[in-house]
Amino acid sequence: MKITLEVNGTAHTLDVEPRRLLADVLRDDLGLTGTHLGCEHGVCGACSVLMDGEAVRACLVLAVQCDGSSLRTVEGLAGPDGEPHPLQRAFSAEHALQCGFCTSGFLMVAAGALEADPDLADKPDAVAGVVGSNICRCTGYEPIRRAITRAAREQREASSTHER
């Protein structure tokens, strides 16, 4: 079945079997291997990507369900000049990653949450909800909470500076 996807700002027309998962199409057909497959049951969140601005589990979504959608993967998180996204900088600064397997999923869920709510830094329960949506077996979650809060503050400060 022919589908058209916009992935990280680039249009792709693909011929996929109706039963193929989005994660497999991203990884195998488009070479975007930052989307990790962990549990393949939608529990761990390692495969999270943004579809039309909303976080989805790429291991649970059929590629044909995304026809006409705009997708953003961790490869599309950095700015056009290659400048790391505030979340990427904050994850590094707060030591919010160890093995790194879950990191792309956390980054994408957090990116979607920050885009939906620029005041996320002032909402610890909302940050906890973002962190609780994915599984990390290494960090203990506190550094991830700090990183998301830090990035939210940085984005808000950058936004208020640009508005002046």
GROMACS .gro file of C-alpha atoms in nm:
model
  164
    1MET     CA    1   0.000   0.000   0.000
    2LYS     CA    2   0.138   0.343  -0.092
    3ILE     CA    3   0.165   0.593   0.191
    4THR     CA    4   0.312   0.939   0.225
    5LEU     CA    5   0.483   1.046   0.544
    6GLU     CA    6   0.659   1.364   0.638
    7VAL     CA    7   0.943   1.258   0.866
    8ASN     CA    8   1.157   1.525   1.028
    9GLY     CA    9   1.047   1.772   0.761
   10THR     CA   10   1.115   1.547   0.461
   11ALA     CA   11   0.837   1.390   0.254
   12HIS     CA   12   0.861   1.016   0.185
   13THR     CA   13   0.638   0.806  -0.038
   14LEU     CA   14   0.664   0.441   0.056
   15ASP     CA   15   0.508   0.115  -0.049
   16VAL     CA   16   0.444  -0.081   0.271
   17GLU     CA   17   0.257  -0.392   0.367
   18PRO     CA   18  -0.055  -0.297   0.566
   19ARG     CA   19   0.065  -0.498   0.867
   20ARG     CA   20   0.405  -0.324   0.899
   21LEU     CA   21   0.469  -0.128   1.214
   22LEU     CA   22   0.575   0.234   1.207
   23ALA     CA   23   0.888   0.148   1.409
   24ASP     CA   24   0.998  -0.102   1.145
   25VAL     CA   25   0.938   0.141   0.860
   26LEU     CA   26   1.131   0.417   1.038
   27ARG     CA   27   1.423   0.189   1.121
   28ASP     CA   28   1.442  -0.042   0.821
   29ASP     CA   29   1.306   0.165   0.532
   30LEU     CA   30   1.418   0.514   0.635
   31GLY     CA   31   1.731   0.424   0.833
   32LEU     CA   32   1.618   0.622   1.138
   33THR     CA   33   1.755   0.384   1.400
   34GLY     CA   34   1.717   0.625   1.692
   35THR     CA   35   1.368   0.484   1.740
   36HIS     CA   36   1.443   0.184   1.961
   37LEU     CA   37   1.235  -0.128   2.001
   38GLY     CA   38   1.228  -0.243   2.361
   39CYS     CA   39   0.927  -0.437   2.478
   40GLU     CA   40   0.731  -0.428   2.149
   41HIS     CA   41   0.412  -0.412   2.358
   42GLY     CA   42   0.387  -0.034   2.404
   43VAL     CA   43   0.490  -0.046   2.769
   44CYS     CA   44   0.850   0.078   2.778
   45GLY     CA   45   0.823   0.385   2.553
   46ALA     CA   46   1.166   0.344   2.389
   47CYS     CA   47   0.998   0.365   2.047
   48SER     CA   48   0.812   0.691   2.115
   49VAL     CA   49   0.794   0.939   1.829
   50LEU     CA   50   0.575   1.243   1.764
   51MET     CA   51   0.291   1.203   1.517
   52ASP     CA   52   0.127   1.533   1.432
   53GLY     CA   53   0.273   1.667   1.757
   54GLU     CA   54   0.145   1.385   1.980
   55ALA     CA   55   0.365   1.116   2.133
   56VAL     CA   56   0.285   0.768   2.002
   57ARG     CA   57   0.441   0.427   2.049
   58ALA     CA   58   0.583   0.337   1.709
   59CYS     CA   59   0.568  -0.033   1.800
   60LEU     CA   60   0.188  -0.014   1.827
   61VAL     CA   61   0.108   0.203   1.526
   62LEU     CA   62   0.077   0.059   1.179
   63ALA     CA   63   0.263   0.261   0.918
   64VAL     CA   64  -0.055   0.284   0.707
   65GLN     CA   65  -0.226   0.461   0.997
   66CYS     CA   66   0.029   0.742   0.956
   67ASP     CA   67  -0.048   0.812   0.589
   68GLY     CA   68  -0.047   1.189   0.544
   69SER     CA   69   0.093   1.250   0.892
   70SER     CA   70   0.390   1.451   1.006
   71LEU     CA   71   0.633   1.247   1.215
   72ARG     CA   72   0.925   1.359   1.424
   73THR     CA   73   1.190   1.120   1.548
   74VAL     CA   74   1.486   1.180   1.773
   75GLU     CA   75   1.695   1.242   1.460
   76GLY     CA   76   1.478   1.547   1.394
   77LEU     CA   77   1.508   1.693   1.741
   78ALA     CA   78   1.820   1.904   1.684
   79GLY     CA   79   1.786   2.239   1.512
   80PRO     CA   80   1.846   2.286   1.139
   81ASP     CA   81   2.201   2.399   1.209
   82GLY     CA   82   2.270   2.087   1.415
   83GLU     CA   83   2.240   2.275   1.743
   84PRO     CA   84   2.118   2.029   2.009
   85HIS     CA   85   1.763   2.072   2.132
   86PRO     CA   86   1.735   2.209   2.489
   87LEU     CA   87   1.624   1.862   2.600
   88GLN     CA   88   1.936   1.703   2.454
   89ARG     CA   89   2.157   1.957   2.632
   90ALA     CA   90   1.967   1.915   2.958
   91PHE     CA   91   1.982   1.534   2.947
   92SER     CA   92   2.358   1.560   2.913
   93ALA     CA   93   2.397   1.826   3.182
   94GLU     CA   94   2.176   1.641   3.431
   95HIS     CA   95   2.328   1.297   3.359
   96ALA     CA   96   1.983   1.173   3.262
   97LEU     CA   97   2.111   0.888   3.053
   98GLN     CA   98   2.331   0.591   3.116
   99CYS     CA   99   2.301   0.309   2.866
  100GLY     CA  100   2.101   0.541   2.638
  101PHE     CA  101   1.855   0.280   2.513
  102CYS     CA  102   1.548   0.457   2.652
  103THR     CA  103   1.677   0.809   2.592
  104SER     CA  104   1.527   0.867   2.248
  105GLY     CA  105   1.182   0.772   2.374
  106PHE     CA  106   1.210   1.000   2.676
  107LEU     CA  107   1.334   1.285   2.458
  108MET     CA  108   1.042   1.253   2.219
  109VAL     CA  109   0.774   1.221   2.489
  110ALA     CA  110   0.925   1.522   2.667
  111ALA     CA  111   0.949   1.721   2.342
  112GLY     CA  112   0.580   1.664   2.277
  113ALA     CA  113   0.492   1.765   2.633
  114LEU     CA  114   0.703   2.083   2.611
  115GLU     CA  115   0.546   2.180   2.281
  116ALA     CA  116   0.199   2.127   2.427
  117ASP     CA  117   0.275   2.310   2.753
  118PRO     CA  118   0.558   2.566   2.761
  119ASP     CA  119   0.498   2.610   3.137
  120LEU     CA  120   0.583   2.248   3.213
  121ALA     CA  121   0.872   2.356   3.438
  122ASP     CA  122   0.620   2.488   3.691
  123LYS     CA  123   0.421   2.164   3.700
  124PRO     CA  124   0.614   1.890   3.882
  125ASP     CA  125   0.317   1.651   3.864
  126ALA     CA  126   0.301   1.692   3.486
  127VAL     CA  127   0.677   1.631   3.458
  128ALA     CA  128   0.636   1.322   3.675
  129GLY     CA  129   0.361   1.205   3.440
  130VAL     CA  130   0.591   1.246   3.140
  131VAL     CA  131   0.870   1.056   3.314
  132GLY     CA  132   0.632   0.787   3.436
  133SER     CA  133   0.514   0.715   3.083
  134ASN     CA  134   0.841   0.543   2.988
  135ILE     CA  135   1.071   0.289   3.148
  136CYS     CA  136   1.439   0.339   3.229
  137ARG     CA  137   1.631   0.060   3.397
  138CYS     CA  138   1.943   0.264   3.473
  139THR     CA  139   1.894   0.620   3.600
  140GLY     CA  140   1.634   0.608   3.876
  141TYR     CA  141   1.426   0.877   3.697
  142GLU     CA  142   1.528   1.176   3.911
  143PRO     CA  143   1.791   1.297   3.661
  144ILE     CA  144   1.532   1.265   3.384
  145ARG     CA  145   1.285   1.478   3.583
  146ARG     CA  146   1.555   1.739   3.641
  147ALA     CA  147   1.651   1.739   3.273
  148ILE     CA  148   1.295   1.791   3.153
  149THR     CA  149   1.239   2.071   3.404
  150ARG     CA  150   1.571   2.234   3.309
  151ALA     CA  151   1.490   2.219   2.937
  152ALA     CA  152   1.143   2.362   2.998
  153ARG     CA  153   1.295   2.656   3.187
  154GLU     CA  154   1.557   2.713   2.917
  155GLN     CA  155   1.297   2.708   2.642
  156ARG     CA  156   1.072   2.947   2.831
  157GLU     CA  157   1.361   3.187   2.895
  158ALA     CA  158   1.471   3.170   2.531
  159SER     CA  159   1.114   3.231   2.418
  160SER     CA  160   1.068   3.533   2.644
  161THR     CA  161   1.403   3.674   2.525
  162HIS     CA  162   1.294   3.641   2.160
  163GLU     CA  163   0.962   3.814   2.235
  164ARG     CA  164   1.132   4.129   2.364
   0.00000   0.00000   0.00000
